[in-house]
CSV table of C-alpha atoms in Angstrom, one decimal:
chain,number,residue,atom,x,y,z
T,1136,MET,CA,0.0,0.0,0.0
T,1137,ALA,CA,2.9,2.3,0.7
T,1138,ASP,CA,4.4,1.7,-2.7
T,1139,ILE,CA,1.1,2.4,-4.3
T,1140,GLY,CA,0.8,5.6,-2.4
T,1141,LYS,CA,4.3,6.7,-3.5
T,1142,ALA,CA,3.4,5.8,-7.1
T,1143,ILE,CA,0.3,7.9,-6.9
T,1144,ALA,CA,2.1,10.8,-5.3
T,1145,ARG,CA,4.9,11.1,-7.9
T,1146,PRO,CA,2.7,12.4,-10.7
T,1147,ASP,CA,1.2,15.1,-8.4
T,1148,GLY,CA,4.6,16.3,-7.4
T,1149,ALA,CA,5.9,16.4,-10.9
T,1150,GLN,CA,2.8,18.4,-12.0
T,1151,ALA,CA,3.3,20.9,-9.2
T,1152,HIS,CA,7.0,21.3,-10.1
T,1153,HIS,CA,6.1,21.8,-13.8
T,1154,SER,CA,3.5,24.4,-12.8
T,1155,GLU,CA,6.1,26.2,-10.6
T,1156,ILE,CA,8.5,26.3,-13.5
T,1157,ALA,CA,5.8,27.6,-15.8
T,1158,ARG,CA,4.8,30.3,-13.2
T,1159,ARG,CA,8.4,31.4,-12.9
T,1160,SER,CA,8.9,31.5,-16.7
T,1161,PHE,CA,5.8,33.6,-17.1
T,1162,ALA,CA,7.0,36.0,-14.4
T,1163,SER,CA,10.4,36.4,-16.1
T,1164,PHE,CA,8.6,37.0,-19.4
T,1165,LYS,CA,6.6,39.8,-17.8
T,1166,PHE,CA,9.8,41.4,-16.4
T,1167,ASP,CA,11.5,41.2,-19.8
T,1168,TRP,CA,8.5,42.7,-21.5
T,1169,MET,CA,8.3,45.6,-19.0
T,1170,SER,CA,12.0,46.3,-19.4
T,1171,ALA,CA,11.8,46.2,-23.2
T,1172,LEU,CA,8.8,48.5,-23.1
T,1173,ALA,CA,10.5,51.0,-20.9
T,1174,ALA,CA,13.5,51.1,-23.2
T,1175,ASP,CA,11.4,51.9,-26.3
T,1176,PRO,CA,12.2,55.6,-27.2
T,1177,ARG,CA,9.2,55.8,-29.5
T,1178,LEU,CA,6.7,55.7,-26.6
T,1179,ASP,CA,5.9,58.4,-24.0
T,1180,ALA,CA,5.6,57.7,-20.3
T,1181,ARG,CA,1.7,57.6,-20.4
T,1182,ALA,CA,1.7,54.8,-23.0
T,1183,LYS,CA,4.3,52.8,-20.9
T,1184,VAL,CA,2.2,53.1,-17.8
T,1185,ILE,CA,-0.9,51.8,-19.7
T,1186,GLY,CA,1.1,48.9,-21.1
T,1187,ASN,CA,2.3,47.9,-17.7
T,1188,CYS,CA,-1.2,48.0,-16.3
T,1189,ILE,CA,-2.5,45.8,-19.2
T,1190,LEU,CA,0.4,43.3,-18.6
T,1191,SER,CA,-0.4,43.0,-14.9
T,1192,HIS,CA,-3.8,41.6,-15.8
T,1193,ILE,CA,-2.7,39.1,-18.5
T,1194,ASN,CA,-3.7,35.5,-17.6
T,1195,GLN,CA,-0.9,33.0,-17.6
T,1196,HIS,CA,-2.9,30.3,-19.4
T,1197,SER,CA,-5.0,32.2,-21.9
T,1198,GLY,CA,-2.5,35.1,-22.5
T,1199,GLU,CA,-5.4,37.6,-22.5
T,1200,ALA,CA,-6.7,40.3,-20.2
T,1201,ILE,CA,-10.3,41.6,-20.1
T,1202,LEU,CA,-10.2,45.2,-19.1
T,1203,SER,CA,-12.4,48.2,-19.5
T,1204,ASP,CA,-11.1,51.8,-20.0
T,1205,ARG,CA,-12.5,52.7,-16.7
T,1206,SER,CA,-10.6,50.0,-14.9
T,1207,ILE,CA,-7.3,51.1,-16.5
T,1208,SER,CA,-8.2,54.7,-15.6
T,1209,ASP,CA,-8.8,53.8,-11.9
T,1210,GLU,CA,-5.5,51.9,-11.6
T,1211,THR,CA,-3.3,54.4,-13.4
T,1212,ALA,CA,-5.0,57.7,-12.4
T,1213,ILE,CA,-5.2,58.7,-16.1
T,1214,PRO,CA,-8.5,60.0,-17.5
T,1215,GLU,CA,-10.4,57.7,-19.9
T,1216,ARG,CA,-9.7,60.1,-22.8
T,1217,GLY,CA,-6.0,59.7,-22.0
T,1218,ILE,CA,-6.4,55.9,-22.0
T,1219,ILE,CA,-7.9,56.0,-25.5
T,1220,ARG,CA,-5.1,58.2,-26.8
T,1221,GLY,CA,-2.3,56.4,-25.0
T,1222,ARG,CA,-3.0,52.9,-26.1
T,1223,GLY,CA,-2.9,53.8,-29.7
T,1224,PRO,CA,0.9,54.0,-29.9
T,1225,LEU,CA,1.1,50.6,-28.2
T,1226,ARG,CA,-0.8,48.9,-31.0
T,1227,LYS,CA,1.0,51.0,-33.7
T,1228,HIS,CA,4.5,49.9,-32.5
T,1229,GLY,CA,3.5,46.3,-31.9
T,1230,TRP,CA,3.4,46.0,-28.1
T,1231,VAL,CA,-0.4,45.4,-27.5
T,1232,ASP,CA,-3.3,44.3,-29.5
T,1233,TRP,CA,-7.0,44.1,-28.5
T,1234,ARG,CA,-10.5,43.3,-29.8
T,1235,ARG,CA,-13.6,45.1,-28.8
T,1236,THR,CA,-16.5,43.4,-27.0
T,1237,GLY,CA,-19.8,44.6,-25.7
T,1238,GLY,CA,-18.3,45.9,-22.4
T,1239,ALA,CA,-14.6,45.6,-21.8
T,1240,ASN,CA,-11.8,45.0,-24.3
T,1241,VAL,CA,-9.8,41.8,-24.6
T,1242,TYR,CA,-6.1,42.6,-24.6
T,1243,ARG,CA,-3.1,40.5,-25.7
T,1244,VAL,CA,0.6,41.5,-25.4
T,1245,ARG,CA,3.1,40.9,-28.2
T,1246,SER,CA,6.7,40.1,-27.8
T,1247,ASP,CA,8.0,41.0,-31.3
T,1248,HIS,CA,10.3,43.8,-30.1
T,1249,ILE,CA,11.8,42.3,-26.9
T,1250,VAL,CA,14.9,41.0,-28.6
T,1251,ALA,CA,15.5,44.3,-30.5
T,1252,MET,CA,15.1,46.4,-27.3
T,1253,ASN,CA,17.5,44.0,-25.4
T,1254,ASP,CA,20.1,44.5,-28.2
T,1255,ARG,CA,19.7,48.2,-28.0
T,1256,LEU,CA,20.2,48.2,-24.2
T,1257,ALA,CA,23.3,46.0,-24.5
T,1258,ARG,CA,24.7,48.4,-27.2
T,1259,LEU,CA,24.1,51.4,-25.0
T,1260,LYS,CA,25.7,49.7,-22.0
T,1261,SER,CA,28.8,48.8,-24.0
T,1262,GLN,CA,29.0,52.4,-25.1
T,1263,ARG,CA,28.7,53.7,-21.6
T,1264,ASN,CA,31.5,51.3,-20.5
T,1265,ALA,CA,33.7,52.5,-23.3
T,1266,ASP,CA,33.2,56.1,-22.3
T,1267,THR,CA,33.9,55.4,-18.7
T,1268,LYS,CA,37.1,53.6,-19.6
T,1269,SER,CA,38.2,56.4,-21.8
T,1270,ARG,CA,37.6,59.0,-19.0
T,1271,LYS,CA,39.5,56.9,-16.5
T,1272,GLY,CA,42.4,56.5,-18.9
T,1273,ALA,CA,42.4,60.3,-19.5
T,1274,ARG,CA,42.7,60.8,-15.7
T,1275,ARG,CA,45.6,58.4,-15.5
T,1276,VAL,CA,47.4,60.2,-18.3
T,1277,ALA,CA,46.8,63.7,-16.8
T,1278,PRO,CA,50.0,65.1,-15.1
T,1279,SER,CA,50.1,65.3,-11.3
T,1280,VAL,CA,49.9,68.4,-9.3
T,1281,ALA,CA,53.7,68.7,-9.0
T,1282,GLU,CA,54.1,68.4,-12.7
T,1283,ARG,CA,51.7,71.2,-13.4
T,1284,ASP,CA,54.2,73.9,-12.3
T,1285,TYR,CA,53.9,76.9,-14.6
T,1286,ARG,CA,57.6,77.7,-14.1
T,1287,ASN,CA,58.6,74.3,-15.5
T,1288,ASP,CA,60.8,73.6,-12.5
T,1289,MET,CA,60.2,70.6,-10.3
T,1290,PRO,CA,61.0,71.3,-6.7
T,1291,PRO,CA,63.8,69.0,-5.6
T,1292,VAL,CA,62.9,66.3,-3.1
T,1293,ALA,CA,65.4,64.8,-0.8
T,1294,GLU,CA,66.1,61.1,-1.3
T,1295,ARG,CA,65.5,59.1,1.9
T,1296,LYS,CA,67.9,56.3,2.7
T,1297,ASN,CA,67.2,53.9,5.5
T,1298,ASN,CA,70.9,53.1,6.1
T,1299,GLN,CA,71.9,56.8,6.5
T,1300,PRO,CA,69.4,58.5,8.8
T,1301,SER,CA,71.7,61.5,9.1
T,1302,GLN,CA,71.2,62.4,5.4
T,1303,ILE,CA,67.4,62.5,5.7
T,1304,GLY,CA,66.1,65.9,5.0
T,1305,GLN,CA,69.4,67.1,3.3
T,1306,SER,CA,68.0,68.6,0.1
T,1307,GLN,CA,68.6,71.6,-2.0
T,1308,HIS,CA,66.5,74.6,-1.1
T,1309,CYS,CA,64.1,75.6,-3.8
T,1310,ASP,CA,63.2,79.2,-4.6
T,1311,PRO,CA,60.5,80.6,-2.5
T,1312,SER,CA,57.1,80.8,-4.1
T,1313,PRO,CA,55.8,84.2,-5.0
T,1314,VAL,CA,53.3,84.0,-2.2
T,1315,ALA,CA,56.1,84.0,0.4
T,1316,GLU,CA,57.1,87.5,-0.7
T,1317,HIS,CA,53.8,89.0,0.6
T,1318,VAL,CA,54.1,87.4,4.0
T,1319,GLN,CA,55.4,90.0,6.5
T,1320,PRO,CA,57.9,89.0,9.2
T,1321,PRO,CA,56.6,88.5,12.7
T,1322,VAL,CA,56.4,91.7,14.8
T,1323,ALA,CA,57.2,91.7,18.5
T,1324,ASP,CA,54.3,92.5,20.7
T,1325,LYS,CA,54.8,95.7,22.6
T,1326,HIS,CA,52.7,94.5,25.5
T,1327,LEU,CA,55.0,91.5,26.2
T,1328,ASN,CA,58.5,92.7,25.9
T,1329,GLY,CA,58.2,96.5,25.6
T,1330,THR,CA,59.5,96.7,22.0
T,1331,PRO,CA,57.6,99.0,19.7
T,1332,SER,CA,55.2,97.4,17.3
T,1333,SER,CA,55.0,98.1,13.6
T,1334,THR,CA,51.3,97.4,13.4
T,1335,PRO,CA,49.6,100.4,11.9
T,1336,ILE,CA,47.1,102.2,14.1
T,1337,ILE,CA,43.7,101.7,12.6
T,1338,PRO,CA,41.3,104.6,13.2
T,1339,PRO,CA,38.0,103.9,14.9
T,1340,ARG,CA,35.1,102.9,12.7
T,1341,PHE,CA,32.8,105.7,14.0
T,1342,VAL,CA,34.5,109.0,14.4
T,1343,ARG,CA,32.6,111.9,15.9
T,1344,ARG,CA,32.7,114.7,13.4
T,1345,PRO,CA,32.8,118.3,14.5
T,1346,LEU,CA,29.6,120.3,14.0
T,1347,ARG,CA,29.3,122.2,10.7
T,1348,GLY,CA,30.3,125.8,10.8
T,1349,ILE,CA,33.0,125.5,13.5
T,1350,GLY,CA,36.6,126.3,12.6
T,1351,LEU,CA,38.1,126.1,16.1
T,1352,GLU,CA,41.4,124.3,16.6
T,1353,GLU,CA,41.5,121.3,18.9
T,1354,GLY,CA,42.0,122.3,22.5
T,1355,GLU,CA,41.3,126.0,21.9
T,1356,GLU,CA,38.2,126.0,24.0
T,1357,THR,CA,36.8,123.7,26.7
T,1358,ALA,CA,33.2,122.6,27.1
T,1359,THR,CA,31.1,124.8,29.3
T,1360,THR,CA,27.5,124.9,30.4
T,1361,ILE,CA,24.8,127.2,29.0
T,1362,ASP,CA,25.0,129.5,32.0
T,1363,GLN,CA,28.8,129.9,31.7
T,1364,TRP,CA,28.5,130.7,28.0
T,1365,LEU,CA,25.8,133.3,28.7
T,1366,ALA,CA,27.9,134.9,31.5
T,1367,SER,CA,31.1,135.0,29.2
T,1368,THR,CA,29.3,136.7,26.3
T,1369,THR,CA,27.3,139.9,25.8
T,1370,ILE,CA,23.8,140.3,24.4
T,1371,GLU,CA,25.2,142.2,21.4
T,1372,HIS,CA,27.6,139.4,20.6
T,1373,ARG,CA,24.9,136.7,20.9
T,1374,ALA,CA,22.5,138.8,18.7
T,1375,ALA,CA,25.2,139.2,16.1
T,1376,GLU,CA,25.6,135.5,15.9
T,1377,LEU,CA,21.9,134.5,16.0
T,1378,MET,CA,19.9,137.3,14.3
T,1379,PRO,CA,21.2,136.6,10.7
T,1380,CYS,CA,19.9,133.1,11.0
T,1381,ALA,CA,16.6,134.3,12.5
T,1382,HIS,CA,16.1,136.8,9.7
T,1383,ARG,CA,16.6,134.0,7.1
T,1384,LEU,CA,14.0,131.9,8.9
T,1385,GLY,CA,11.5,134.8,9.1
T,1386,LEU,CA,11.6,135.2,12.9
T,1387,SER,CA,11.1,138.4,14.7
T,1388,ARG,CA,13.2,139.6,17.6
T,1389,ASP,CA,10.6,138.4,20.2
T,1390,GLN,CA,10.2,135.0,18.5
T,1391,THR,CA,14.0,134.6,18.5
T,1392,ARG,CA,14.2,135.6,22.2
T,1393,ALA,CA,11.5,133.1,23.0
T,1394,LEU,CA,13.2,130.2,21.2
T,1395,ALA,CA,16.5,131.1,22.7
T,1396,ASP,CA,15.0,131.0,26.2
T,1397,GLU,CA,13.5,127.6,25.4
T,1398,PHE,CA,16.9,126.4,24.2
T,1399,ALA,CA,18.5,127.6,27.5
T,1400,ARG,CA,15.9,125.8,29.6
T,1401,HIS,CA,16.4,122.6,27.7
T,1402,CYS,CA,20.2,122.8,28.1
T,1403,ARG,CA,19.9,123.4,31.9
T,1404,ALA,CA,17.4,120.5,32.3
T,1405,THR,CA,19.8,118.1,30.4
T,1406,ASN,CA,23.0,119.5,32.0
T,1407,LYS,CA,24.5,119.8,28.5
T,1408,ARG,CA,28.1,121.0,28.1
T,1409,SER,CA,29.6,122.2,24.8
T,1410,ASN,CA,32.0,124.7,23.3
T,1411,GLN,CA,29.9,125.3,20.3
T,1412,TRP,CA,26.8,127.0,21.7
T,1413,PRO,CA,26.2,129.4,18.8
T,1414,VAL,CA,26.0,126.5,16.4
T,1415,LEU,CA,23.7,124.6,18.7
T,1416,CYS,CA,21.5,127.6,19.2
T,1417,ARG,CA,21.2,128.2,15.4
T,1418,ARG,CA,20.3,124.6,14.9
T,1419,TRP,CA,17.6,124.9,17.6
T,1420,LEU,CA,16.2,127.8,15.8
T,1421,ARG,CA,16.1,125.9,12.5
T,1422,THR,CA,14.4,122.8,13.9
T,1423,HIS,CA,11.9,124.6,16.2
T,1424,THR,CA,10.8,127.5,14.0
T,1425,PRO,CA,7.0,127.3,13.5
T,1426,LYS,CA,5.8,126.5,9.9
T,1427,ALA,CA,3.8,129.7,9.8
T,1428,ALA,CA,6.9,131.8,10.4
T,1429,ARG,CA,8.8,130.0,7.6
T,1430,SER,CA,6.0,130.7,5.0
């Protein structure tokens, strides 16, 4: 009974093995077909997506796929009008054929151009390899960095000998490069050893400029308060300095006196000190003159 059972089991195992081989061969055919379709330069991306969708529904035994345009549109996210336009080049170039039915179409894939596309891929690959090999050869032939000296003089390099360590580093000195001429020698720091430094004194970035209209030399006058300036000058002197500016601004004597008193109160409140009080007073008159007086 055991022998009979083994004899009965052998045909079933052989049939399963044969079906597995057939399934694998059909899967390899589908991959080959997809690779060849992707390599066809005559088709656009939309036609290739539609062709791959049709191939995924091909039955292994019948070699046909029953699909409607709406099914392909749902799986590829392409409108039905795009499906109708995109499958035309597939039939024209011999990749897909179909026949119409009452509902869905019956599609069949064709394998006439698989060999041609594989040959094209192999030819392009060999061309890429040849280009890569030529580029690598060009890099090997290119001179090294040391050989690309524009002065055509190779810097001498000391020959190292293991038996004579004392001679290591004994080489001829080459001419200094032009860059070395621009390097300044180190300068002693005056804060460490008291020696003067040759570092130039850089002026500050923001320098306070003197007020416009003052021609006093540095150190000629010292800063004073507004009361000290009033005590050191006379009314005639102050009027001679302020009234021309007031006339240009259209101010009367009373208006000028009022603005001058306001300027003095402001300077006392802020405790301001200066040696340019006439300039500051004229500036106060220009900035605080009413618009009606200017017009």
